[in-house]
PDB file of C-alpha atoms in Angstrom:
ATOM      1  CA  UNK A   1      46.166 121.820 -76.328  1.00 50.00           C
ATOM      2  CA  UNK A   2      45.307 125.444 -77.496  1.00 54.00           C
ATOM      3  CA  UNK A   3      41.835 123.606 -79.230  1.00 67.00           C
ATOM      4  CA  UNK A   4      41.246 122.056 -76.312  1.00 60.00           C
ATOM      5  CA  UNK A   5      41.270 125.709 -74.390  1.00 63.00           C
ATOM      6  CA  UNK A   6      39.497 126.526 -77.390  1.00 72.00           C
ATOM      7  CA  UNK A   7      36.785 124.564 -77.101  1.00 71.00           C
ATOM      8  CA  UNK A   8      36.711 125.172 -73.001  1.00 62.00           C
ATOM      9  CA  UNK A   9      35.952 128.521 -73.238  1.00 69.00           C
ATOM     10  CA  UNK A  10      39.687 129.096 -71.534  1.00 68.00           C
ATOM     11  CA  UNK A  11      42.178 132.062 -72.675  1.00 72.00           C
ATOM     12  CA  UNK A  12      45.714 130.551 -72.206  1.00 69.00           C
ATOM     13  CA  UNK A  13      46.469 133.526 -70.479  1.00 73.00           C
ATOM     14  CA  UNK A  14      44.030 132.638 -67.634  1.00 72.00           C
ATOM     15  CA  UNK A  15      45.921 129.616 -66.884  1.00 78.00           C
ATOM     16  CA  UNK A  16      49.574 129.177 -65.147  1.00 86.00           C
ATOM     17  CA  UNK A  17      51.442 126.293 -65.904  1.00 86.00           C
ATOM     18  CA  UNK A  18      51.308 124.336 -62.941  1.00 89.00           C
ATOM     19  CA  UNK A  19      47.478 124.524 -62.897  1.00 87.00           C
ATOM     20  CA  UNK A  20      47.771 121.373 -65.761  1.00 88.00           C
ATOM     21  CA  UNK A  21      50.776 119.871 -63.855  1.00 94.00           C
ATOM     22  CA  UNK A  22      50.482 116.218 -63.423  1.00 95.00           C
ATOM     23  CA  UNK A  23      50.798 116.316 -59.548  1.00 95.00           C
ATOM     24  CA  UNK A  24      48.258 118.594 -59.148  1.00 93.00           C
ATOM     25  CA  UNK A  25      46.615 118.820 -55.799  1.00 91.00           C
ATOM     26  CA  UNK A  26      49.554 115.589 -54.389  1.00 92.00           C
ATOM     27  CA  UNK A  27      51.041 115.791 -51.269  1.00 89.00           C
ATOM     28  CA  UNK A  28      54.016 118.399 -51.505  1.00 87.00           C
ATOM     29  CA  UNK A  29      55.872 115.616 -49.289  1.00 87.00           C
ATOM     30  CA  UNK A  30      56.450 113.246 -52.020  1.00 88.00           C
ATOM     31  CA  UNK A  31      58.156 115.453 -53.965  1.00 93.00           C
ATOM     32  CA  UNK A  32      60.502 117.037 -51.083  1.00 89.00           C
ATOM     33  CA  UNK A  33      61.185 114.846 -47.595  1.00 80.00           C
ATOM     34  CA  UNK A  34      60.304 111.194 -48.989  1.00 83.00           C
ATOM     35  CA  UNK A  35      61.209 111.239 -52.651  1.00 88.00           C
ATOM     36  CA  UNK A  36      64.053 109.055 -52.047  1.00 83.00           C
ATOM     37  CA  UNK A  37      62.705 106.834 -48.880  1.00 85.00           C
ATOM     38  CA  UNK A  38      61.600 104.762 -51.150  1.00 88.00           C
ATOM     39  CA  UNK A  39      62.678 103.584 -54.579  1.00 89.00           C
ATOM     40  CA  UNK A  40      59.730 102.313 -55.605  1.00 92.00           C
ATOM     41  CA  UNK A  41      57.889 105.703 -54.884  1.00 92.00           C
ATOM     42  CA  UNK A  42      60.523 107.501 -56.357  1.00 94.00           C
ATOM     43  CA  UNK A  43      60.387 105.304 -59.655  1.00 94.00           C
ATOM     44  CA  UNK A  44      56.256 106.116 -59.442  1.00 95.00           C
ATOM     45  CA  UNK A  45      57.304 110.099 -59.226  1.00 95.00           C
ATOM     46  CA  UNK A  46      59.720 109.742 -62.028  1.00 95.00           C
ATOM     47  CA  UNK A  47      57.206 108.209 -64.560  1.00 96.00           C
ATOM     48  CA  UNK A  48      54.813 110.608 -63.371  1.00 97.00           C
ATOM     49  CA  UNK A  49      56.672 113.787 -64.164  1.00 97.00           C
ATOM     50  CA  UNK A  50      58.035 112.169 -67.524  1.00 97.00           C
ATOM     51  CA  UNK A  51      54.259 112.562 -68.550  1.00 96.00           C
ATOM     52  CA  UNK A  52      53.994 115.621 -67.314  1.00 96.00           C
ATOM     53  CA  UNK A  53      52.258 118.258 -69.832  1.00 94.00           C
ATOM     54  CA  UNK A  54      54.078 120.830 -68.031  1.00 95.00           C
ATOM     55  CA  UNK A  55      57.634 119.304 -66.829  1.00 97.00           C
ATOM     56  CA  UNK A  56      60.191 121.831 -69.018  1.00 97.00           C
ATOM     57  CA  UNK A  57      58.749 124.709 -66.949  1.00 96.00           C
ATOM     58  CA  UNK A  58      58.204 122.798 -63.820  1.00 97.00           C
ATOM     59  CA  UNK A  59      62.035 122.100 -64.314  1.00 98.00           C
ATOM     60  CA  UNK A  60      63.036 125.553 -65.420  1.00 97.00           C
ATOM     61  CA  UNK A  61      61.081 127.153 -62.600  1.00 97.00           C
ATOM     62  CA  UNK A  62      63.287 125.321 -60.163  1.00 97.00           C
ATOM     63  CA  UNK A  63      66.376 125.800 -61.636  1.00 98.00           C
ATOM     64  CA  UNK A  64      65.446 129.470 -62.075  1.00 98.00           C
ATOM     65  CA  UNK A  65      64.526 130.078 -58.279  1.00 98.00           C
ATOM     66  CA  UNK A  66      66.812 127.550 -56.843  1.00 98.00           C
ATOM     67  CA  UNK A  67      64.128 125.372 -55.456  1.00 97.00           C
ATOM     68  CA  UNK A  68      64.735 122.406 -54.031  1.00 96.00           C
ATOM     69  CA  UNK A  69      62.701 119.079 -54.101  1.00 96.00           C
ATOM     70  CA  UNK A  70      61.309 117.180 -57.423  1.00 97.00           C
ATOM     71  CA  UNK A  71      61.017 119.611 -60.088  1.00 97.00           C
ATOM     72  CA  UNK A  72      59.895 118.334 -63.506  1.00 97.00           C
ATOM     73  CA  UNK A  73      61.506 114.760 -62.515  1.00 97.00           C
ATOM     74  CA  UNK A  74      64.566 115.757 -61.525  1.00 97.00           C
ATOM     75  CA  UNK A  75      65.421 116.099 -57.921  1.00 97.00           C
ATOM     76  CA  UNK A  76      66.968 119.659 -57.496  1.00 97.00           C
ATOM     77  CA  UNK A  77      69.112 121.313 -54.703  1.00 97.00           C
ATOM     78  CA  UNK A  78      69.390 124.943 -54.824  1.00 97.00           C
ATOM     79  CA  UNK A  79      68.223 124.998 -57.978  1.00 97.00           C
ATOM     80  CA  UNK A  80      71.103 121.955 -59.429  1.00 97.00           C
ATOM     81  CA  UNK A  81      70.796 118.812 -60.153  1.00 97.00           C
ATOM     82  CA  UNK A  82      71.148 116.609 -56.562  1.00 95.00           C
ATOM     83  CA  UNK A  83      72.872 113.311 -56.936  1.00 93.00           C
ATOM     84  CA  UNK A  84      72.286 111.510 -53.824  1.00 92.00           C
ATOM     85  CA  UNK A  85      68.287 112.046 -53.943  1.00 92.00           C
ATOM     86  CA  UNK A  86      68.417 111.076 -57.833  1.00 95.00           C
ATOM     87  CA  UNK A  87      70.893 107.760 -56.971  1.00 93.00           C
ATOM     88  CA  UNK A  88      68.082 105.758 -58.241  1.00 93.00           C
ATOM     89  CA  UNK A  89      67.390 107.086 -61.684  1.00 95.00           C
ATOM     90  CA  UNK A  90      68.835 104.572 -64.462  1.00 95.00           C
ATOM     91  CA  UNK A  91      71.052 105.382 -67.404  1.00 96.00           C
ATOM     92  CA  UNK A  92      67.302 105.076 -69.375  1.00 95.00           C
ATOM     93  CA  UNK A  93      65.973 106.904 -66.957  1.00 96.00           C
ATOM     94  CA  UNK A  94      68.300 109.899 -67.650  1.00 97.00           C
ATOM     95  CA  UNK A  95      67.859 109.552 -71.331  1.00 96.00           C
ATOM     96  CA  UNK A  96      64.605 109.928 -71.460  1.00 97.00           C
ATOM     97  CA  UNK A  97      64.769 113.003 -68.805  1.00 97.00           C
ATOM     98  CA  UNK A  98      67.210 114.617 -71.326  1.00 97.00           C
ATOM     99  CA  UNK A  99      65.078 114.027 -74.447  1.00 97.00           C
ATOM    100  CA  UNK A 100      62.111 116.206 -72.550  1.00 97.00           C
ATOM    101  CA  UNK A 101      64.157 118.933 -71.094  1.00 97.00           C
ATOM    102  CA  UNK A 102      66.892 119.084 -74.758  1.00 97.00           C
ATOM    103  CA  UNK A 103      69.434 119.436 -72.340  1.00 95.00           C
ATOM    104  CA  UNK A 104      72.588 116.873 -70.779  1.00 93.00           C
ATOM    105  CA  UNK A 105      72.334 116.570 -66.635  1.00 89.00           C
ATOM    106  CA  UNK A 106      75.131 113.878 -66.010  1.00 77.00           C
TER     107      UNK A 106
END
């Protein structure tokens, strides 16, 4: 990525990390009140944030500031890890959320 801000003309320093966040410029609402109306949507934010450039820090930052809402695919209250609003996420689904973030959540 560093080339790429290379070639850009951009100094990392210039840029913040949710500026290359997948869900740039989405409606804040599908990652807070209707994550979990609907299991297909919430499936669609999942996969979404699991190719996320940016989803550790999205993640830590919520953790961190005890956010609540979607934060690098994982639905967070206060900053932990909510169960009812992630009730859809599969065993797989966990897996692969614990391979990007090098950390356990159930």
């Amino acid at each position: 990525m560093y080339d790429l801000l290379d070639e850009l003309g951009i100094e990392e320093g210039d840029l913040e990390w949710y500026m290359l966040a997948a869900c740039k410029g989405m409606s804040p609402n599908w990652f807070y009140d209707t994550y979990e109306s609907d299991k297909i949507h919430a499936e669609q934010i999942d996969q979404m944030c699991m190719n996320c450039p940016v989803a550790v820090e999205c993640l830590q930052e919520g953790e961190r500031d005890k956010n609540w809402g979607v934060w690098g695919g994982i639905y967070l209250d206060l900053g932990r890890v909510d169960k009812n609003y992630n009730s859809h996420k599969t065993p797989l689904i966990w897996s692969e959320l614990e391979k990007i973030h090098g950390k356990n959540f159930l």
